[in-house]
Amino acid sequence: MNTDNTQNTPNPENPEQAEDGAPRVENVNPTGGVALPDLESFRKRLVNRQRRGSIWARFMSLSLVVAIVALLALAYNIVDAAFGYVLTENVIEPTEVVEFVLTDVRNDTTTDPATVDLATLGASELAAVLREYQEPRLRVYIRDFLSVVPDDEFTQAPIRESLAGSSFRGQFADLTINDLDAAEWTLILGNNIPQDRLVGLVRTEVIGERILETWSLTESVTGFAEIDEARVAAVEGQNPNARLEFRSWLNINFLISPMSTNPAIAGIRTALLGTLWVMIITVGFSFPLGVGAALYLQEYADDNWLTRVISTNIRNLAGVPSIIYGLLGLSVFVIALEGITTGRSILSASLTLGLLILPVMIVNSQEALRAVPPSVREGSYGLGATRWQTIWRSVLPAAMPGILTGTILGMSRAIGETAPLLALGASTFLVVDPSGPFSRFTVLPIQIYQWTSRPSDQWRSLASAAIIVLIILLLSLNAAAIYMRQRFRRKLQP
Amino acid sequence: MTQNGAYAIELKDVSVYYGDNLAVDKVNLKIQNQKITAFIGPSGCGKSTVLRALNRMNDLISSARVEGEVIFREQNLYGPNIDPVEVRRRIGMVFQKPNPFPKSIFDNVAYGPRLLGIRNRHDLSDIVESSLKGAYLWDEVRQDLKKSGLALSGGQQQRLCIARTIAVEPEIILMDEPASALDPISTQAIEELMKDLVQNQKFTIIIVTHNMQQAQRVSDYTAFYSIRKAEETEGKERRWGVLVEFEPTRQLFESPKSEETERYIGGEFG
């Protein structure tokens, strides 16, 4: 088949022409008198047909390339900021603190301070450190961590009231905090604040690591000479103790430290816990509701105009901008139902996000139920099952993989939502772990949003590290979804 | 409960409608106890529709409506105080395409007894074993009752479905073209099983089949259905099924009373 010379020939599609070159077409004429193109013009046209196909194929592969490039750019952007050199300086070096503890508290002059990690010191030792270096602020720490009365009453109230729930010596119960001396304050701090919190406090208040300058991963790799110049300049100038280190902003301390005003020690502990709490309650709320509504629509409700209107509008609800759910949550869960949800709590956030993903859950569950073959239902009814037995024992198990997939899709959406929680009034700065459905909360996307909106590079690096955590969380969710779906499928199929 | 004479089930002027369309018109039949009755006829003659009317499977189609009376144990199945769940438990059904549940072989057979509230593992095992034996499947699957029912061959799946049905001890078993999706050897196994179910296990079977040889091989009675047409306005045609002839199988095939039956079994239409 030689078609080379036909590449550029314009090809008039004229069926009348077919008669002269194609005797074979005339012999058999199943087309009822319509002459098909002869072989010559068919070949000419075939070249165009094939070429049109390959143009589309090229366009489609191009779209894929664009998508991949965009994804890579995004990943680069995040990773670039999350790793790199930082220039830091401590107000007081950790070894100095450890040395103080060893000599003045433990009376141990033989151990080398460099071999003892700050984080291994005991609570009372850390309290002693705070007294040594920050004595005037001891009462502030007590107020921030232990006080249960409003800040302006703290100094006047007897500690029986202001420190209710904390331990202190009984004879001081009727005195105010100002009546006690530094030794007592130290005792109260050491006895009531958990050791890991005291470590954090010493890091912020005593050691006071400050980040002077940060560089991105690209800069760290390509421009070390400049970075070193900056270090030398700092050491010779105002920051003689400045140190250069390569820092992964994503590290264990980042995961387990609470939010802080100092980017050197700020972490996402509260946000991570908040996200976990919110997700658990969100799914616990929307899964039964979503599956229940889908079951009712699919299995019980008559197929009339009302159910069709409802079904269509549930689909529409899935496309409503999430900020609207936030406003709804604000006026219903935070304000109107404050007595139940205690206002801006994890419960309010969960219910709002639950409503947000409910349409997705219903629609996906409905699809999954619809995909259950009628033979499954017939088989069950044929054995004398009631409708509920049929649903519970046959239809639901068969639809479960699809329902779970829908649930995880909903969760993936909820976990990244920021706007509705902002509208709801999520805390942007929170150092206290959420302890239950009624706690105040912050979640990862809020934390990220809050960090990215700050001006300096350090916060952007923190935000990037938090984004990586969020993405890992999302990917593991999706992986869990795929795993569960496959497991269910394997159970259902031979 | 005393039996209604010698009849397992009796149809009196049974008509089935889908919406406003008549599907089957006024069928009158008396099905014998512990016999195999075959429904034959061309596609669209309503034989499956009549079969499904016998255990109220048509209830699952919201537009379907049944008129007339189906008398079973002296009661009209479409009477006001009849629960279709009870009807289906006493009149079981086997479908055209084998439809085991996506569960283990054991759970497939135990599905019906569990619906009835039997929880004891030992009792369930007994029922599963005797039902699988009754369906000629026990020897093939006794080693792997935990295997998925869907892992069996087509013929085995259909016998599993029969085992599942007889596990709730229905009085009548309806079979809607049970062998049409199977190969000849599996078909033969199903046919022998049907004969055994009737002769040795005292079931009554009603079978819909496309295959006239099958009807001749297995059935004691045969009902022949056919199609009636009527021209409606605007050139539209209305079609519905009727019962043409109901006789002992041999008589129907050897000396049919109706000329239409003779033409159908002679292969002239269908």
PDB file of N, CA and C in Angstrom, chain B residues 94-156:
ATOM      1  N   VAL B  94     -35.526 -20.876  41.766  1.00  0.00           N
ATOM      2  CA  VAL B  94     -34.177 -21.000  41.211  1.00  0.00           C
ATOM      3  C   VAL B  94     -34.171 -20.223  39.905  1.00  0.00           C
ATOM      4  N   PHE B  95     -33.132 -19.418  39.706  1.00  0.00           N
ATOM      5  CA  PHE B  95     -33.172 -18.473  38.591  1.00  0.00           C
ATOM      6  C   PHE B  95     -32.388 -18.977  37.378  1.00  0.00           C
ATOM      7  N   GLN B  96     -32.599 -18.255  36.281  1.00  0.00           N
ATOM      8  CA  GLN B  96     -31.976 -18.657  35.015  1.00  0.00           C
ATOM      9  C   GLN B  96     -30.454 -18.667  35.115  1.00  0.00           C
ATOM     10  N   LYS B  97     -29.915 -17.503  35.571  1.00  0.00           N
ATOM     11  CA  LYS B  97     -28.472 -17.420  35.712  1.00  0.00           C
ATOM     12  C   LYS B  97     -28.124 -17.828  37.135  1.00  0.00           C
ATOM     13  N   PRO B  98     -27.201 -18.767  37.291  1.00  0.00           N
ATOM     14  CA  PRO B  98     -26.842 -19.143  38.667  1.00  0.00           C
ATOM     15  C   PRO B  98     -26.423 -17.897  39.441  1.00  0.00           C
ATOM     16  N   ASN B  99     -27.022 -17.677  40.605  1.00  0.00           N
ATOM     17  CA  ASN B  99     -26.705 -16.453  41.346  1.00  0.00           C
ATOM     18  C   ASN B  99     -26.329 -16.728  42.784  1.00  0.00           C
ATOM     19  N   PRO B 100     -25.250 -17.522  42.996  1.00  0.00           N
ATOM     20  CA  PRO B 100     -24.810 -17.699  44.386  1.00  0.00           C
ATOM     21  C   PRO B 100     -24.462 -16.351  44.988  1.00  0.00           C
ATOM     22  N   PHE B 101     -24.648 -16.228  46.300  1.00  0.00           N
ATOM     23  CA  PHE B 101     -24.221 -14.991  46.967  1.00  0.00           C
ATOM     24  C   PHE B 101     -22.704 -14.953  46.992  1.00  0.00           C
ATOM     25  N   PRO B 102     -22.117 -13.759  47.000  1.00  0.00           N
ATOM     26  CA  PRO B 102     -20.651 -13.685  47.112  1.00  0.00           C
ATOM     27  C   PRO B 102     -20.196 -14.057  48.515  1.00  0.00           C
ATOM     28  N   LYS B 103     -20.506 -15.269  48.905  1.00  0.00           N
ATOM     29  CA  LYS B 103     -20.140 -15.756  50.231  1.00  0.00           C
ATOM     30  C   LYS B 103     -19.613 -17.173  50.063  1.00  0.00           C
ATOM     31  N   SER B 104     -19.218 -17.792  51.173  1.00  0.00           N
ATOM     32  CA  SER B 104     -18.720 -19.164  51.092  1.00  0.00           C
ATOM     33  C   SER B 104     -19.869 -20.109  50.749  1.00  0.00           C
ATOM     34  N   ILE B 105     -19.508 -21.334  50.319  1.00  0.00           N
ATOM     35  CA  ILE B 105     -20.523 -22.341  49.992  1.00  0.00           C
ATOM     36  C   ILE B 105     -21.402 -22.583  51.210  1.00  0.00           C
ATOM     37  N   PHE B 106     -20.744 -22.715  52.359  1.00  0.00           N
ATOM     38  CA  PHE B 106     -21.502 -22.956  53.596  1.00  0.00           C
ATOM     39  C   PHE B 106     -22.500 -21.827  53.847  1.00  0.00           C
ATOM     40  N   ASP B 107     -22.003 -20.592  53.765  1.00  0.00           N
ATOM     41  CA  ASP B 107     -22.883 -19.448  54.062  1.00  0.00           C
ATOM     42  C   ASP B 107     -23.997 -19.321  53.039  1.00  0.00           C
ATOM     43  N   ASN B 108     -23.741 -19.731  51.789  1.00  0.00           N
ATOM     44  CA  ASN B 108     -24.798 -19.709  50.778  1.00  0.00           C
ATOM     45  C   ASN B 108     -25.953 -20.607  51.186  1.00  0.00           C
ATOM     46  N   VAL B 109     -25.613 -21.837  51.577  1.00  0.00           N
ATOM     47  CA  VAL B 109     -26.680 -22.783  51.922  1.00  0.00           C
ATOM     48  C   VAL B 109     -27.314 -22.400  53.255  1.00  0.00           C
ATOM     49  N   ALA B 110     -26.490 -21.870  54.168  1.00  0.00           N
ATOM     50  CA  ALA B 110     -27.018 -21.531  55.497  1.00  0.00           C
ATOM     51  C   ALA B 110     -27.797 -20.216  55.490  1.00  0.00           C
ATOM     52  N   TYR B 111     -27.778 -19.517  54.356  1.00  0.00           N
ATOM     53  CA  TYR B 111     -28.432 -18.199  54.299  1.00  0.00           C
ATOM     54  C   TYR B 111     -29.900 -18.293  54.686  1.00  0.00           C
ATOM     55  N   GLY B 112     -30.634 -19.225  54.036  1.00  0.00           N
ATOM     56  CA  GLY B 112     -32.066 -19.370  54.302  1.00  0.00           C
ATOM     57  C   GLY B 112     -32.348 -19.777  55.739  1.00  0.00           C
ATOM     58  N   PRO B 113     -31.708 -20.864  56.229  1.00  0.00           N
ATOM     59  CA  PRO B 113     -31.942 -21.246  57.629  1.00  0.00           C
ATOM     60  C   PRO B 113     -31.621 -20.113  58.603  1.00  0.00           C
ATOM     61  N   ARG B 114     -30.578 -19.351  58.319  1.00  0.00           N
ATOM     62  CA  ARG B 114     -30.253 -18.232  59.214  1.00  0.00           C
ATOM     63  C   ARG B 114     -31.363 -17.191  59.206  1.00  0.00           C
ATOM     64  N   LEU B 115     -31.959 -16.974  58.034  1.00  0.00           N
ATOM     65  CA  LEU B 115     -33.088 -16.035  57.969  1.00  0.00           C
ATOM     66  C   LEU B 115     -34.180 -16.480  58.922  1.00  0.00           C
ATOM     67  N   LEU B 116     -34.318 -17.810  59.054  1.00  0.00           N
ATOM     68  CA  LEU B 116     -35.384 -18.340  59.903  1.00  0.00           C
ATOM     69  C   LEU B 116     -34.983 -18.330  61.369  1.00  0.00           C
ATOM     70  N   GLY B 117     -33.766 -17.856  61.665  1.00  0.00           N
ATOM     71  CA  GLY B 117     -33.366 -17.699  63.060  1.00  0.00           C
ATOM     72  C   GLY B 117     -32.549 -18.845  63.602  1.00  0.00           C
ATOM     73  N   ILE B 118     -32.116 -19.781  62.737  1.00  0.00           N
ATOM     74  CA  ILE B 118     -31.281 -20.876  63.225  1.00  0.00           C
ATOM     75  C   ILE B 118     -29.853 -20.378  63.363  1.00  0.00           C
ATOM     76  N   ARG B 119     -29.318 -20.430  64.590  1.00  0.00           N
ATOM     77  CA  ARG B 119     -28.002 -19.861  64.849  1.00  0.00           C
ATOM     78  C   ARG B 119     -26.990 -20.939  65.205  1.00  0.00           C
ATOM     79  N   ASN B 120     -27.483 -22.032  65.759  1.00  0.00           N
ATOM     80  CA  ASN B 120     -26.604 -23.087  66.243  1.00  0.00           C
ATOM     81  C   ASN B 120     -25.756 -23.663  65.118  1.00  0.00           C
ATOM     82  N   ARG B 121     -24.440 -23.591  65.299  1.00  0.00           N
ATOM     83  CA  ARG B 121     -23.507 -24.018  64.261  1.00  0.00           C
ATOM     84  C   ARG B 121     -23.740 -25.488  63.884  1.00  0.00           C
ATOM     85  N   HIS B 122     -24.006 -26.303  64.864  1.00  0.00           N
ATOM     86  CA  HIS B 122     -24.183 -27.730  64.620  1.00  0.00           C
ATOM     87  C   HIS B 122     -25.421 -27.990  63.757  1.00  0.00           C
ATOM     88  N   ASP B 123     -26.522 -27.328  64.116  1.00  0.00           N
ATOM     89  CA  ASP B 123     -27.750 -27.485  63.322  1.00  0.00           C
ATOM     90  C   ASP B 123     -27.518 -27.009  61.895  1.00  0.00           C
ATOM     91  N   LEU B 124     -26.837 -25.858  61.774  1.00  0.00           N
ATOM     92  CA  LEU B 124     -26.584 -25.308  60.440  1.00  0.00           C
ATOM     93  C   LEU B 124     -25.754 -26.295  59.612  1.00  0.00           C
ATOM     94  N   SER B 125     -24.725 -26.888  60.241  1.00  0.00           N
ATOM     95  CA  SER B 125     -23.895 -27.845  59.526  1.00  0.00           C
ATOM     96  C   SER B 125     -24.734 -29.014  59.024  1.00  0.00           C
ATOM     97  N   ASP B 126     -25.638 -29.494  59.882  1.00  0.00           N
ATOM     98  CA  ASP B 126     -26.507 -30.604  59.465  1.00  0.00           C
ATOM     99  C   ASP B 126     -27.334 -30.223  58.253  1.00  0.00           C
ATOM    100  N   ILE B 127     -27.937 -29.026  58.322  1.00  0.00           N
ATOM    101  CA  ILE B 127     -28.794 -28.596  57.211  1.00  0.00           C
ATOM    102  C   ILE B 127     -27.967 -28.450  55.938  1.00  0.00           C
ATOM    103  N   VAL B 128     -26.775 -27.832  56.073  1.00  0.00           N
ATOM    104  CA  VAL B 128     -25.931 -27.613  54.895  1.00  0.00           C
ATOM    105  C   VAL B 128     -25.577 -28.960  54.262  1.00  0.00           C
ATOM    106  N   GLU B 129     -25.193 -29.908  55.112  1.00  0.00           N
ATOM    107  CA  GLU B 129     -24.788 -31.202  54.567  1.00  0.00           C
ATOM    108  C   GLU B 129     -25.947 -31.885  53.856  1.00  0.00           C
ATOM    109  N   SER B 130     -27.122 -31.945  54.504  1.00  0.00           N
ATOM    110  CA  SER B 130     -28.229 -32.668  53.871  1.00  0.00           C
ATOM    111  C   SER B 130     -28.716 -31.947  52.624  1.00  0.00           C
ATOM    112  N   SER B 131     -28.678 -30.601  52.632  1.00  0.00           N
ATOM    113  CA  SER B 131     -29.125 -29.866  51.445  1.00  0.00           C
ATOM    114  C   SER B 131     -28.160 -30.084  50.285  1.00  0.00           C
ATOM    115  N   LEU B 132     -26.854 -30.056  50.582  1.00  0.00           N
ATOM    116  CA  LEU B 132     -25.875 -30.276  49.517  1.00  0.00           C
ATOM    117  C   LEU B 132     -25.966 -31.704  48.988  1.00  0.00           C
ATOM    118  N   LYS B 133     -26.251 -32.643  49.897  1.00  0.00           N
ATOM    119  CA  LYS B 133     -26.454 -34.017  49.441  1.00  0.00           C
ATOM    120  C   LYS B 133     -27.679 -34.097  48.556  1.00  0.00           C
ATOM    121  N   GLY B 134     -28.740 -33.415  48.988  1.00  0.00           N
ATOM    122  CA  GLY B 134     -29.981 -33.420  48.209  1.00  0.00           C
ATOM    123  C   GLY B 134     -29.792 -32.810  46.836  1.00  0.00           C
ATOM    124  N   ALA B 135     -28.800 -31.913  46.703  1.00  0.00           N
ATOM    125  CA  ALA B 135     -28.568 -31.273  45.406  1.00  0.00           C
ATOM    126  C   ALA B 135     -27.410 -31.927  44.661  1.00  0.00           C
ATOM    127  N   TYR B 136     -27.030 -33.139  45.098  1.00  0.00           N
ATOM    128  CA  TYR B 136     -25.940 -33.883  44.443  1.00  0.00           C
ATOM    129  C   TYR B 136     -24.638 -33.105  44.416  1.00  0.00           C
ATOM    130  N   LEU B 137     -24.384 -32.267  45.386  1.00  0.00           N
ATOM    131  CA  LEU B 137     -23.183 -31.434  45.324  1.00  0.00           C
ATOM    132  C   LEU B 137     -22.195 -31.773  46.440  1.00  0.00           C
ATOM    133  N   TRP B 138     -22.681 -32.501  47.428  1.00  0.00           N
ATOM    134  CA  TRP B 138     -21.894 -32.722  48.645  1.00  0.00           C
ATOM    135  C   TRP B 138     -20.524 -33.315  48.357  1.00  0.00           C
ATOM    136  N   ASP B 139     -20.493 -34.376  47.534  1.00  0.00           N
ATOM    137  CA  ASP B 139     -19.223 -35.064  47.309  1.00  0.00           C
ATOM    138  C   ASP B 139     -18.206 -34.151  46.630  1.00  0.00           C
ATOM    139  N   GLU B 140     -18.697 -33.203  45.843  1.00  0.00           N
ATOM    140  CA  GLU B 140     -17.757 -32.344  45.122  1.00  0.00           C
ATOM    141  C   GLU B 140     -17.212 -31.214  45.996  1.00  0.00           C
ATOM    142  N   VAL B 141     -17.961 -30.795  47.006  1.00  0.00           N
ATOM    143  CA  VAL B 141     -17.542 -29.596  47.757  1.00  0.00           C
ATOM    144  C   VAL B 141     -17.289 -29.848  49.231  1.00  0.00           C
ATOM    145  N   ARG B 142     -17.463 -31.086  49.705  1.00  0.00           N
ATOM    146  CA  ARG B 142     -17.369 -31.303  51.156  1.00  0.00           C
ATOM    147  C   ARG B 142     -16.026 -30.859  51.707  1.00  0.00           C
ATOM    148  N   GLN B 143     -14.961 -30.904  50.886  1.00  0.00           N
ATOM    149  CA  GLN B 143     -13.624 -30.530  51.363  1.00  0.00           C
ATOM    150  C   GLN B 143     -13.483 -29.021  51.553  1.00  0.00           C
ATOM    151  N   ASP B 144     -14.160 -28.264  50.719  1.00  0.00           N
ATOM    152  CA  ASP B 144     -13.930 -26.812  50.804  1.00  0.00           C
ATOM    153  C   ASP B 144     -15.233 -26.021  50.891  1.00  0.00           C
ATOM    154  N   LEU B 145     -15.919 -26.216  51.977  1.00  0.00           N
ATOM    155  CA  LEU B 145     -17.164 -25.475  52.196  1.00  0.00           C
ATOM    156  C   LEU B 145     -16.894 -23.996  52.426  1.00  0.00           C
ATOM    157  N   LYS B 146     -15.625 -23.656  52.724  1.00  0.00           N
ATOM    158  CA  LYS B 146     -15.313 -22.248  52.995  1.00  0.00           C
ATOM    159  C   LYS B 146     -14.989 -21.484  51.733  1.00  0.00           C
ATOM    160  N   LYS B 147     -14.865 -22.232  50.628  1.00  0.00           N
ATOM    161  CA  LYS B 147     -14.567 -21.569  49.356  1.00  0.00           C
ATOM    162  C   LYS B 147     -15.759 -20.722  48.916  1.00  0.00           C
ATOM    163  N   SER B 148     -15.464 -19.667  48.148  1.00  0.00           N
ATOM    164  CA  SER B 148     -16.559 -18.824  47.662  1.00  0.00           C
ATOM    165  C   SER B 148     -17.458 -19.615  46.718  1.00  0.00           C
ATOM    166  N   GLY B 149     -18.758 -19.382  46.841  1.00  0.00           N
ATOM    167  CA  GLY B 149     -19.694 -20.049  45.940  1.00  0.00           C
ATOM    168  C   GLY B 149     -19.457 -19.663  44.493  1.00  0.00           C
ATOM    169  N   LEU B 150     -18.873 -18.491  44.297  1.00  0.00           N
ATOM    170  CA  LEU B 150     -18.633 -18.027  42.925  1.00  0.00           C
ATOM    171  C   LEU B 150     -17.439 -18.724  42.286  1.00  0.00           C
ATOM    172  N   ALA B 151     -16.670 -19.483  43.096  1.00  0.00           N
ATOM    173  CA  ALA B 151     -15.505 -20.163  42.537  1.00  0.00           C
ATOM    174  C   ALA B 151     -15.899 -21.477  41.866  1.00  0.00           C
ATOM    175  N   LEU B 152     -17.161 -21.888  42.025  1.00  0.00           N
ATOM    176  CA  LEU B 152     -17.601 -23.153  41.425  1.00  0.00           C
ATOM    177  C   LEU B 152     -17.878 -22.981  39.942  1.00  0.00           C
ATOM    178  N   SER B 153     -17.986 -24.111  39.227  1.00  0.00           N
ATOM    179  CA  SER B 153     -18.356 -24.049  37.811  1.00  0.00           C
ATOM    180  C   SER B 153     -19.833 -23.679  37.696  1.00  0.00           C
ATOM    181  N   GLY B 154     -20.251 -23.311  36.485  1.00  0.00           N
ATOM    182  CA  GLY B 154     -21.635 -22.877  36.280  1.00  0.00           C
ATOM    183  C   GLY B 154     -22.655 -23.908  36.750  1.00  0.00           C
ATOM    184  N   GLY B 155     -22.414 -25.181  36.370  1.00  0.00           N
ATOM    185  CA  GLY B 155     -23.359 -26.228  36.761  1.00  0.00           C
ATOM    186  C   GLY B 155     -23.378 -26.424  38.269  1.00  0.00           C
ATOM    187  N   GLN B 156     -22.173 -26.379  38.868  1.00  0.00           N
ATOM    188  CA  GLN B 156     -22.108 -26.514  40.332  1.00  0.00           C
ATOM    189  C   GLN B 156     -22.793 -25.342  41.014  1.00  0.00           C
TER     190      GLN B 156
END
